[in-house]
XYZ file of N, CA and C in Angstrom:
750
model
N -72.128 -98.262 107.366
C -70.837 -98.104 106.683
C -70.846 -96.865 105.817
N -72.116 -96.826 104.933
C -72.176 -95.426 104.121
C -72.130 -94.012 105.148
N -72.778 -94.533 106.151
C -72.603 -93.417 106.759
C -71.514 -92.760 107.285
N -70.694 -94.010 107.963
C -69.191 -93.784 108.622
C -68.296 -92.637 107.217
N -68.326 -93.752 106.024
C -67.715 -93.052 105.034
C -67.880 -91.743 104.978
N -69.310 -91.084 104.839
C -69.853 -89.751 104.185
C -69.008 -88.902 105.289
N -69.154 -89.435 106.773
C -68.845 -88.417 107.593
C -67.320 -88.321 107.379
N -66.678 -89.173 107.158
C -65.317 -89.448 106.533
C -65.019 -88.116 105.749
N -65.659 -88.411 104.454
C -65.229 -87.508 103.287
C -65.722 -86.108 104.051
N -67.171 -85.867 104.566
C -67.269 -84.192 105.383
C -66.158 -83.937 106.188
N -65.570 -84.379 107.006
C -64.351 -84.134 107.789
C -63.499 -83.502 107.275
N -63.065 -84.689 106.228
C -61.982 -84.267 105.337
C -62.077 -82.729 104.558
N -63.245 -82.816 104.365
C -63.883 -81.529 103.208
C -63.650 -80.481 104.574
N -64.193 -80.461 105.217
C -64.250 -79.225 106.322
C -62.765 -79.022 106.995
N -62.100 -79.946 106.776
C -60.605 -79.932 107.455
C -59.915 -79.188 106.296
N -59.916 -79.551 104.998
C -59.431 -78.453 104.219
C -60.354 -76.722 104.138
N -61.136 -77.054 104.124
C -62.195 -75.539 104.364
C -61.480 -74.912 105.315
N -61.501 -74.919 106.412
C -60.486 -74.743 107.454
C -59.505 -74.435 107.566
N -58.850 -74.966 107.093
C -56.992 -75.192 106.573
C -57.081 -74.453 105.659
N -57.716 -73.642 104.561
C -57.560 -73.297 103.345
C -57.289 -71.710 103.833
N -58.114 -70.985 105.078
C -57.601 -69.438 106.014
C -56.547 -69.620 106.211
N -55.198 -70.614 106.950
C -54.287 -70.314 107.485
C -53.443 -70.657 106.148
N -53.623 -71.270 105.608
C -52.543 -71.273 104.381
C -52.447 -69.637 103.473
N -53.766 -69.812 103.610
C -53.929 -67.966 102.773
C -52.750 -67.642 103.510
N -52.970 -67.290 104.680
C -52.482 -66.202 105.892
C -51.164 -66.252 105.872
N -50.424 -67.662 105.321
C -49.364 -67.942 105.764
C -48.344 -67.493 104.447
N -49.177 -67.370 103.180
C -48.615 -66.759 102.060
C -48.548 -65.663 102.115
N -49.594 -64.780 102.674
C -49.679 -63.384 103.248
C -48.596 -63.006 104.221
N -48.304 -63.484 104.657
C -47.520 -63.831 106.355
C -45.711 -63.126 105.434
N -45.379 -64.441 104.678
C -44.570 -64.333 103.835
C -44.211 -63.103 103.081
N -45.668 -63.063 101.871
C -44.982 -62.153 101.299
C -44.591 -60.478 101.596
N -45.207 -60.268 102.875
C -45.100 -59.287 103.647
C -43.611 -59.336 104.168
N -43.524 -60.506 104.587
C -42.152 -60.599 104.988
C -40.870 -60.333 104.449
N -41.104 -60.758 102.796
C -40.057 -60.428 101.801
C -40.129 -59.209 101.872
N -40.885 -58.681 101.381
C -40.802 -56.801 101.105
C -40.657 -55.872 101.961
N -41.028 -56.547 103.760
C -40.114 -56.271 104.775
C -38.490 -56.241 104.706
N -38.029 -57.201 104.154
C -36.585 -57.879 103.936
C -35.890 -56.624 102.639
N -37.102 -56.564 101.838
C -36.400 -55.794 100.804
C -35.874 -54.244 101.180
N -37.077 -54.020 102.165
C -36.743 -52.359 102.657
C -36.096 -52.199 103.887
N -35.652 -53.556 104.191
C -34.494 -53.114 104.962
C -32.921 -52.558 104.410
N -33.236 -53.741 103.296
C -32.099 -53.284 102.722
C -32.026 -51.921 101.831
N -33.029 -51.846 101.543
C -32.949 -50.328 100.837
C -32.840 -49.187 101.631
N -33.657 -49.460 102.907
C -33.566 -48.089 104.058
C -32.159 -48.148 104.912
N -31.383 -49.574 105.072
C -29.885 -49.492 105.652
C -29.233 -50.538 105.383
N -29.045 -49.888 103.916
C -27.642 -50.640 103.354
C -26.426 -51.184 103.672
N -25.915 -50.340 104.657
C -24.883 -50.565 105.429
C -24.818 -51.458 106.603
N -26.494 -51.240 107.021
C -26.430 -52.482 108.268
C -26.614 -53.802 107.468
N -26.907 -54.008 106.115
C -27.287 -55.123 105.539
C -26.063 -55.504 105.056
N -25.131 -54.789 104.845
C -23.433 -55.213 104.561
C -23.070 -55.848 106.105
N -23.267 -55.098 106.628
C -23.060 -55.944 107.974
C -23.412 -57.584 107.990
N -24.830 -57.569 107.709
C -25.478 -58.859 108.381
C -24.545 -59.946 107.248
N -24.396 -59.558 105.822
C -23.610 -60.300 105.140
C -21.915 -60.175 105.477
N -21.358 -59.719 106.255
C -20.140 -59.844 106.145
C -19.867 -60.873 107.699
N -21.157 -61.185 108.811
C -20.992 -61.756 109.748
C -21.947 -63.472 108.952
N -22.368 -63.286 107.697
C -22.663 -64.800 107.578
C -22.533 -64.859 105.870
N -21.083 -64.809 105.946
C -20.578 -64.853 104.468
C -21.328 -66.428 103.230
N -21.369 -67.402 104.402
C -22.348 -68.171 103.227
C -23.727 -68.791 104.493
N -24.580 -68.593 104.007
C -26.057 -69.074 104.146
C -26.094 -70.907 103.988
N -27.008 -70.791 105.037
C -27.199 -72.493 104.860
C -27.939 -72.936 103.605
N -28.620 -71.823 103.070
C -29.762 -72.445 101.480
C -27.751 -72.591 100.539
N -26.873 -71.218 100.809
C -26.043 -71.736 99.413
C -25.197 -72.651 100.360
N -25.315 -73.276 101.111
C -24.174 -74.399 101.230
C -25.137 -75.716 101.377
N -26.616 -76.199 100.510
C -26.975 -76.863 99.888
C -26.447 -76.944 98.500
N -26.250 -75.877 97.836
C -26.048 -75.975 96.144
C -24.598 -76.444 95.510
N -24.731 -76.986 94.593
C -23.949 -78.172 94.132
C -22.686 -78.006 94.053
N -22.228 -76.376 93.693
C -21.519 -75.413 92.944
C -21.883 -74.083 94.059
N -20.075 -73.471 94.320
C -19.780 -72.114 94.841
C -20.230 -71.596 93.890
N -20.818 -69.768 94.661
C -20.830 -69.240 94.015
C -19.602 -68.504 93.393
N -20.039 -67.193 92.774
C -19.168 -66.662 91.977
C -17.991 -66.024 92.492
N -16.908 -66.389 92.377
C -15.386 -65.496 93.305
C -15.587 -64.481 93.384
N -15.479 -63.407 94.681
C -15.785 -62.484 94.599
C -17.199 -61.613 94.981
N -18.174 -62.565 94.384
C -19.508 -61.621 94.397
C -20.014 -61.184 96.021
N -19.841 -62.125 96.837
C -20.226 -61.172 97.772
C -19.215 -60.088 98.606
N -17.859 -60.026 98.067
C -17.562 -59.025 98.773
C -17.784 -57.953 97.845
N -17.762 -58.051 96.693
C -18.161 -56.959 95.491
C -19.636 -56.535 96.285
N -20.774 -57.203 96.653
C -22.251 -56.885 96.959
C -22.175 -56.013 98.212
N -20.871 -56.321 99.276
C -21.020 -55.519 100.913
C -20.341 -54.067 99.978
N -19.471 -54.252 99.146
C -18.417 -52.969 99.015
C -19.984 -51.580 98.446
N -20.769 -52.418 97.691
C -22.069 -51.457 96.592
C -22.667 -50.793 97.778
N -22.818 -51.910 98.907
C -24.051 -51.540 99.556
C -23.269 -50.843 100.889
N -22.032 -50.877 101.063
C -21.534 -49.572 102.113
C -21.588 -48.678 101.137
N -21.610 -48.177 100.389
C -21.673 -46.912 99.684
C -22.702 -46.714 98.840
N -23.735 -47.269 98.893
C -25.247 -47.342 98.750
C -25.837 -46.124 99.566
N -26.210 -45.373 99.178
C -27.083 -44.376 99.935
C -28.261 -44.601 100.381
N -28.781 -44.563 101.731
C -30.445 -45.070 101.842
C -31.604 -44.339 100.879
N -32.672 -45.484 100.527
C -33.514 -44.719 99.958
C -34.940 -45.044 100.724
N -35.687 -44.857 100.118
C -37.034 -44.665 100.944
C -37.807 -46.311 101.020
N -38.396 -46.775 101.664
C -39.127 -47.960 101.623
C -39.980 -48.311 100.358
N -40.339 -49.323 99.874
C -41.230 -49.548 98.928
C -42.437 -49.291 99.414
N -43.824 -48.674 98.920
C -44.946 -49.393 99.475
C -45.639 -50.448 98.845
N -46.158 -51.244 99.450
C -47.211 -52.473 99.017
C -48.342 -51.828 97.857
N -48.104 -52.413 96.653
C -48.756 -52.146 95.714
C -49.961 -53.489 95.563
N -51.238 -53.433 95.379
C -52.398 -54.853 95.467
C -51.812 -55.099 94.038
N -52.185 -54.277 92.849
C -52.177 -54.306 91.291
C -50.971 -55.013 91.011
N -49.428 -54.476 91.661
C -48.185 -55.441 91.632
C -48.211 -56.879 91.873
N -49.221 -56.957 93.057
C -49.149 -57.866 94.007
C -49.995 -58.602 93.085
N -50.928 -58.470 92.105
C -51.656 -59.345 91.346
C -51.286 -59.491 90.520
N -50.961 -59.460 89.608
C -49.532 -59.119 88.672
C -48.780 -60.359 89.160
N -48.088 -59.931 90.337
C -46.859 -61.100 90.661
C -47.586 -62.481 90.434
N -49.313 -62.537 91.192
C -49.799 -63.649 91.810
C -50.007 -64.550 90.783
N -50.496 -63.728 89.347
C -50.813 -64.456 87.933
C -49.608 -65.201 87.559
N -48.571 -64.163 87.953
C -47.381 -65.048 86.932
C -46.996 -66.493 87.724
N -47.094 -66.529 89.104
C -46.888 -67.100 89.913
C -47.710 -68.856 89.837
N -48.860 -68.724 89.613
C -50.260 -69.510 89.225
C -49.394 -69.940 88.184
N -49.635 -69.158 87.066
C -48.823 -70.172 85.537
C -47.878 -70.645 85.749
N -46.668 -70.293 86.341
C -45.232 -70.523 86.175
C -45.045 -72.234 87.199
N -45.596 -71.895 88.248
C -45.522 -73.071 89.536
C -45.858 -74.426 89.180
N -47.678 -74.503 88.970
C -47.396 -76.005 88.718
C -47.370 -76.077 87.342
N -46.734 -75.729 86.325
C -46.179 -76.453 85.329
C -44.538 -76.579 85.345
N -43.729 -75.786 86.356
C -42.570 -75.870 86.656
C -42.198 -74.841 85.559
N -42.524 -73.525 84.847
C -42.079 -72.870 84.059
C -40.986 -71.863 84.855
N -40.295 -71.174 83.871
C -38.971 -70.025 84.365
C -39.242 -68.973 83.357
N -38.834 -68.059 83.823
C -38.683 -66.587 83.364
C -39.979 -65.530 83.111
N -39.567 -64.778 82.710
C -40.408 -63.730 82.348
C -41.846 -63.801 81.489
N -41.874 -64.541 80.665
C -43.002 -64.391 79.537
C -44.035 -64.964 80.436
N -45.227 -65.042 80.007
C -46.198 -66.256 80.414
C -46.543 -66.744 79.356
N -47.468 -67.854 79.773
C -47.418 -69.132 78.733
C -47.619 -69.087 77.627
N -48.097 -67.708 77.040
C -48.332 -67.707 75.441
C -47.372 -66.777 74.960
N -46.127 -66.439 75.520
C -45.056 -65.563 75.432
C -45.156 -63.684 75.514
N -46.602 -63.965 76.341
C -46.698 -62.251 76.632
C -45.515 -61.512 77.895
N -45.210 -60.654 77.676
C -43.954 -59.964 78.275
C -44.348 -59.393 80.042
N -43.559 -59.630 80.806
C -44.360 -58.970 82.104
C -44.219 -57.914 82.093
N -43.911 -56.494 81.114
C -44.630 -55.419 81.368
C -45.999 -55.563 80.690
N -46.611 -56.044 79.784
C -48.091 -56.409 79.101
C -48.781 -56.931 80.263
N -48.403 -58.066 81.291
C -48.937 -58.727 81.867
C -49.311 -57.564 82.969
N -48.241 -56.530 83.526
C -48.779 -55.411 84.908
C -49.646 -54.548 83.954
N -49.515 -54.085 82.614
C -50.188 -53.433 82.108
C -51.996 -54.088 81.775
N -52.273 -55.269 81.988
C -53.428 -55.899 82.719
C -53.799 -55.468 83.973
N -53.037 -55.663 84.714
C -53.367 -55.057 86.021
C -53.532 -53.501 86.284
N -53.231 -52.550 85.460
C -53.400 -51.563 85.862
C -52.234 -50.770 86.105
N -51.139 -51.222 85.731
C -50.072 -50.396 86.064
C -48.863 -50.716 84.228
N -49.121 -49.674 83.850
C -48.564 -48.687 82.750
C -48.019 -47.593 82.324
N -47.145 -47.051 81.908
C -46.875 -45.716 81.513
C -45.571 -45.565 82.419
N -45.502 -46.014 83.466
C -44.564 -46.480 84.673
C -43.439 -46.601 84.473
N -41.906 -46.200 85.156
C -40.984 -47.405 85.044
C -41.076 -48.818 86.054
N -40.477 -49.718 85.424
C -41.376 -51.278 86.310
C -40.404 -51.953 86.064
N -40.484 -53.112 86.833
C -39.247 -53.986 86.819
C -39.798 -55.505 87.232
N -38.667 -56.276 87.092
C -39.353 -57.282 87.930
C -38.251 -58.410 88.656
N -38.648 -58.862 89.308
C -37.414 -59.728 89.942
C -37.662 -61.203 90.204
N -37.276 -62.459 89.887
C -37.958 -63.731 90.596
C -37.062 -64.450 90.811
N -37.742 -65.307 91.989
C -36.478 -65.982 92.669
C -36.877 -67.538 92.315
N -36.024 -68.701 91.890
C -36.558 -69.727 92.323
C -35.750 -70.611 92.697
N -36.388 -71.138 94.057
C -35.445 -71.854 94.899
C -35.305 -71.575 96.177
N -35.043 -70.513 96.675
C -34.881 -70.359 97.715
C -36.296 -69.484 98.602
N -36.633 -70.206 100.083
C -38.047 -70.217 99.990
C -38.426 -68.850 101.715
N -37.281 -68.532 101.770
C -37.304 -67.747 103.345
C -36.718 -66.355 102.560
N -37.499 -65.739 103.190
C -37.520 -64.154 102.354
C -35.744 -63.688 102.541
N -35.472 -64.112 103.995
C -33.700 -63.637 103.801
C -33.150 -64.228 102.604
N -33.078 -65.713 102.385
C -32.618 -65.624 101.420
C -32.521 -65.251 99.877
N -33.522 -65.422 99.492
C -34.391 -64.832 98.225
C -33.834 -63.324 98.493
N -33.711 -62.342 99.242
C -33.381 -60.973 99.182
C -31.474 -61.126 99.105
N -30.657 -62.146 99.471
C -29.554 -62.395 100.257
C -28.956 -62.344 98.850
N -29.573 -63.733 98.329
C -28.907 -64.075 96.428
C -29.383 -62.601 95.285
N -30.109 -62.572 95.452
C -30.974 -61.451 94.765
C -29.511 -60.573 94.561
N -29.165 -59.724 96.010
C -28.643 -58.401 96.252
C -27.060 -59.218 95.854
N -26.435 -60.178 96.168
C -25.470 -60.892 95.778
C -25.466 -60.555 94.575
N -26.530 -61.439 93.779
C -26.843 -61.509 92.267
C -25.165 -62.484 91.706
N -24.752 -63.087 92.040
C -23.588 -64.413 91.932
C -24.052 -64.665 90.610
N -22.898 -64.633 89.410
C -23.508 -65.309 87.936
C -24.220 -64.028 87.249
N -24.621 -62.468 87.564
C -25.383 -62.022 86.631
C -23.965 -60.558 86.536
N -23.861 -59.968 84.940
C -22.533 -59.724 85.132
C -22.994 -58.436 85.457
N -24.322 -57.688 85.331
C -24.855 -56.385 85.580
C -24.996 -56.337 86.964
N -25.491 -57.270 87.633
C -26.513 -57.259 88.775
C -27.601 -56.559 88.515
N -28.283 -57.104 87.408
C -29.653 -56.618 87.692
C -30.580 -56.628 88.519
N -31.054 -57.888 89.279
C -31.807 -57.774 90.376
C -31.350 -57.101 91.566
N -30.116 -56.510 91.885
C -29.489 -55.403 92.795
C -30.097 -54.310 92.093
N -29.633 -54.079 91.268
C -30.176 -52.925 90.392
C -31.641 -52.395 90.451
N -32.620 -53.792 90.281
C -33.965 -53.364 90.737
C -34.570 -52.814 92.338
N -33.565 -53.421 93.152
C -33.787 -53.525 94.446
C -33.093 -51.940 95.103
N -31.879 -51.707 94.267
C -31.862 -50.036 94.968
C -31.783 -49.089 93.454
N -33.541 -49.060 93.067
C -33.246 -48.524 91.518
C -34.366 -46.954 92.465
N -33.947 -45.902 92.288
C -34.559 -45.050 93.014
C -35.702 -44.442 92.522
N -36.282 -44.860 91.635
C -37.319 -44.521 90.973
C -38.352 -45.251 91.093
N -37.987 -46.525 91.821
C -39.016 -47.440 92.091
C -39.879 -46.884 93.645
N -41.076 -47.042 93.489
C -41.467 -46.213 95.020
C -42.511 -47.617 95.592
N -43.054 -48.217 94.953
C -44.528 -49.502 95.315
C -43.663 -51.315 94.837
N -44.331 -51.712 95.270
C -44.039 -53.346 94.826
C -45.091 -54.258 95.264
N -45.032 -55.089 94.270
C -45.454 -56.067 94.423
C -45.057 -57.753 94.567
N -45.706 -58.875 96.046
C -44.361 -59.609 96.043
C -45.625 -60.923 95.892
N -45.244 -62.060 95.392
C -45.989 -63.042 95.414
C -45.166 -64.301 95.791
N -45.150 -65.032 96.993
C -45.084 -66.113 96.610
C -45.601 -67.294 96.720
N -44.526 -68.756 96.110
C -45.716 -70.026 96.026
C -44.716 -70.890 95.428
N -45.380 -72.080 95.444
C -44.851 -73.050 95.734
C -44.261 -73.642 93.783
N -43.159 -74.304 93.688
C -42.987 -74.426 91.915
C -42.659 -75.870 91.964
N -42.848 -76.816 90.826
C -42.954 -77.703 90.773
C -41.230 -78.311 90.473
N -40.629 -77.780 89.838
C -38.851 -77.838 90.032
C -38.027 -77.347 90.932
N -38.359 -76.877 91.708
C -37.731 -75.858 92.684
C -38.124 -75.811 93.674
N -39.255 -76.464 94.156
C -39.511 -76.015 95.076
C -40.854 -74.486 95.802
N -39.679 -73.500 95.452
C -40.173 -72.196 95.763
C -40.083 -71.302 94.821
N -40.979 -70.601 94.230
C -40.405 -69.281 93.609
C -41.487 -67.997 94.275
N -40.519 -66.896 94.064
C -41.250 -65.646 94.577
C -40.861 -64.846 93.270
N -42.362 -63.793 92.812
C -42.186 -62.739 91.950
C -41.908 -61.403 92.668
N -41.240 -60.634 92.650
C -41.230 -59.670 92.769
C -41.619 -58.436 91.453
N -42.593 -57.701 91.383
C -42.710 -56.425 90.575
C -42.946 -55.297 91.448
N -42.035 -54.452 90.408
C -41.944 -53.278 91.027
C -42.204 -52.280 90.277
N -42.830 -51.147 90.406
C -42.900 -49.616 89.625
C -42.997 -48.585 90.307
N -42.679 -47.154 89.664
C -42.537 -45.842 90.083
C -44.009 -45.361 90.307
N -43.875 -44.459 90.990
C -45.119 -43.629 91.490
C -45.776 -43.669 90.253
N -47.310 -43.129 90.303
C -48.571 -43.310 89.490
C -47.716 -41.503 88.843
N -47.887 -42.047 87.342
C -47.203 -40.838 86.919
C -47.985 -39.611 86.496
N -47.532 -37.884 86.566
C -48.222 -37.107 87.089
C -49.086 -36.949 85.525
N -50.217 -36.225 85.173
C -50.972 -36.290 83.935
C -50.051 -35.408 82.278
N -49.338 -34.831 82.812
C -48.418 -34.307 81.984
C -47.326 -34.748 81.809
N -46.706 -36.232 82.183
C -45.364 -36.234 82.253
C -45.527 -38.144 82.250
N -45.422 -38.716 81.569
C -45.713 -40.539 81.105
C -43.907 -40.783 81.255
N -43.307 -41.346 82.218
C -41.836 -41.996 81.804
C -41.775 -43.173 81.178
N -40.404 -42.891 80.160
C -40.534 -44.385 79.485
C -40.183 -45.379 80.201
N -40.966 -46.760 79.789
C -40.802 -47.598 81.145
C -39.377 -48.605 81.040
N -39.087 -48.563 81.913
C -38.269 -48.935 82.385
C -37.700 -51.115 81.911
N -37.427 -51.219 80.692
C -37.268 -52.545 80.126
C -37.087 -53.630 81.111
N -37.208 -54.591 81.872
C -36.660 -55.340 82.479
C -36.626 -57.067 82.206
N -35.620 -57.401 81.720
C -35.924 -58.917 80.847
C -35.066 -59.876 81.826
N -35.370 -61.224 81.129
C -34.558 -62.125 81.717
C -33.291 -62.111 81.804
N -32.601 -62.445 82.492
C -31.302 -62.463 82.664
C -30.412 -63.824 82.751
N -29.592 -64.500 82.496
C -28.808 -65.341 82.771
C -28.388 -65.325 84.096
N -28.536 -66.314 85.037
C -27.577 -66.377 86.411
C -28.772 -67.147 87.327
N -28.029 -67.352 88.899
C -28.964 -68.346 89.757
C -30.487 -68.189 90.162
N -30.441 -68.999 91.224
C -31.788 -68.937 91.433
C -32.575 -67.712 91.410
N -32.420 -66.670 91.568
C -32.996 -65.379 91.790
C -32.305 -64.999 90.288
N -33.798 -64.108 89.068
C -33.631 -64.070 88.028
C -34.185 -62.536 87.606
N -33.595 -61.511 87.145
C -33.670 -60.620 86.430
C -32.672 -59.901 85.990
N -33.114 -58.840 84.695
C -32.047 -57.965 84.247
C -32.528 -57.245 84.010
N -32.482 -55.633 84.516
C -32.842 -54.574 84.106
C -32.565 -53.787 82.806
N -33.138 -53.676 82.143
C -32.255 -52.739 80.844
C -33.461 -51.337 80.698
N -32.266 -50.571 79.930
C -33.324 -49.511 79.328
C -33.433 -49.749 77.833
N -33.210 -50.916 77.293
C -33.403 -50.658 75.582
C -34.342 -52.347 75.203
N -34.697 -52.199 74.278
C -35.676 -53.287 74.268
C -34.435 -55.239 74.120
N -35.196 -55.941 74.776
C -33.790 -57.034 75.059
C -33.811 -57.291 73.830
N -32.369 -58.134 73.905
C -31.604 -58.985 72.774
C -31.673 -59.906 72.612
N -30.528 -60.560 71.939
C -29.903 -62.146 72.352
C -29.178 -61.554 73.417
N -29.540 -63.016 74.218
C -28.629 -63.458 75.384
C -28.938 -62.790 76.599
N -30.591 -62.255 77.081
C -31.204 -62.293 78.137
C -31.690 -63.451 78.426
N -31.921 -64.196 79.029
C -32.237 -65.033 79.576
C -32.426 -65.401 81.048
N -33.974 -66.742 81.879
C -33.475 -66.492 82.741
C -32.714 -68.055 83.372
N -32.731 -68.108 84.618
C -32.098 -68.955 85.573
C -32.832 -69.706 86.805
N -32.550 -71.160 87.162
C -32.608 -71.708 88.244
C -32.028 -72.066 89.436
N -30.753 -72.016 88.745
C -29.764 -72.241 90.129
C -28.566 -72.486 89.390
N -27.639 -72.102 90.306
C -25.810 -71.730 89.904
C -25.253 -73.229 89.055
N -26.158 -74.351 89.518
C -25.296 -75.407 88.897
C -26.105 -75.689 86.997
N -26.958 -74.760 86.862
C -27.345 -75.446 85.317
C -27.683 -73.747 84.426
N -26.427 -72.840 85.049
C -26.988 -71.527 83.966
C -26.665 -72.399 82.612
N -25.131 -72.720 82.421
C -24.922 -72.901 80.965
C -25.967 -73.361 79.800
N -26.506 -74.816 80.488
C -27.232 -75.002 79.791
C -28.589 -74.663 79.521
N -28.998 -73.977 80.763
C -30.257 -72.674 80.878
C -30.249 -71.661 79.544
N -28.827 -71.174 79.347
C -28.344 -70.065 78.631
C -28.726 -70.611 77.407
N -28.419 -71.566 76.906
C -28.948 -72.548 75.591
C -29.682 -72.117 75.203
N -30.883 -72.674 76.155
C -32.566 -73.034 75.929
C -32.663 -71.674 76.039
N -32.629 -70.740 76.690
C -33.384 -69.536 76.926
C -32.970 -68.637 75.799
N -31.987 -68.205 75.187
C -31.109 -67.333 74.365
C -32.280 -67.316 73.508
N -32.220 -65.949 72.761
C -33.500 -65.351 71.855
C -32.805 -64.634 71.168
């Protein structure tokens, strides 16, 4: 019987050992996929007005409780036909670790927004990783778990009155990114996106580029250039900003 058991529990142990490569692979798989998704839209804007004007609502937003915002996506095709192409992101590791930390804290405790758990700021947190002096940004989605959509709401941005996470996504100074995602304990899904400008030249440091929480749905940022206020904050989904806006307001 002890024996049956032991081989029991080795199975089990070696079946996750096993299983533990393709899950990697399959987060890998992913987040490649998003930042695929992202530079499409940055390299043809216009074909990405397209793909939204032939599937005006998505099956993730015709789960959510609450339409979105009147308007926002034909306001998002009108930006992005007259969006000029810009160049692809490249895959940054340092972004990409960056994203992965915030990702780890935020998931299984079910946390939102920008800070991490002892209220350090995510430019402090890339400035761990190695990327400083930079302009940088950041973008996160939570909720929606297939890179179209997460890029779909993002570029929408429904509920944010800037569109900041549009803003990050065709900000032309951004050249690398970093994308993480994983699994969150309220939501489901969240993905980080960080992003920054080329490694800057030894004579010339740009100021970096502010990017705080923002108020609005599942997909959460706001770009600024001045240090935030009251009333950045971020978001989970279209049916609970108000009272998001509450709790988060600083």
């Amino acid at each position: 019987m002890r024996g049956a058991f032991g081989t029991l529990i080795l199975a089990i142990w070696a079946g996750a050992v096993l299983a533990t490569p393709t899950c990697v692979r399959a987060g890998e798989d992913r987040n490649a996929a998003l930042l695929s998704e992202i530079n499409f839209a940055r390299t043809q804007p216009q074909a990405y007005a397209r793909r939204l004007l032939l599937q005006p609502v998505s099956d993730w937003e015709q789960g959510l409780a609450e339409p979105t915002e009147p308007g926002a996506l034909a306001e998002a095709i009108d930006f992005l036909e007259r969006q000029a192409p810009l160049p692809p992101l490249q895959a940054d590791d340092e972004l990409a670790a960056a994203a992965l930390e915030h990702v780890a804290a935020q998931g299984p405790l079910g946390g939102i927004g920008h800070d991490g758990p002892g209220g350090e700021r995510f430019d402090a947190r890339l400035a761990r990783h190695g990327v400083a002096g930079r302009i940088e940004g950041e973008n996160i989605a939570y909720g929606p778990a297939r890179p179209a959509d997460v890029v779909r709401e993002l570029i929408i941005d429904s509920g944010v009155p800037d569109r900041g996470h549009r803003r990050n996504f065709f900000h032309p100074a951004f050249a690398v990114a970093g994308v993480t995602c994983g699994l969150h304990r309220d939501y489901g899904a969240m993905c980080v996106i960080d992003f920054a400008s080329a490694a800057p030249d030894a004579g010339l440091v740009p100021l970096p580029l502010r990017v705080a929480p923002s108020a609005a749905l599942a997909p959460v940022t706001l770009a600024r250039l001045d240090e935030p206020g009251p009333g950045a904050s971020a978001a989970g989904g279209w049916w609970w900003v108000k009272g998001l806006r509450r709790l988060l307001d600083r």
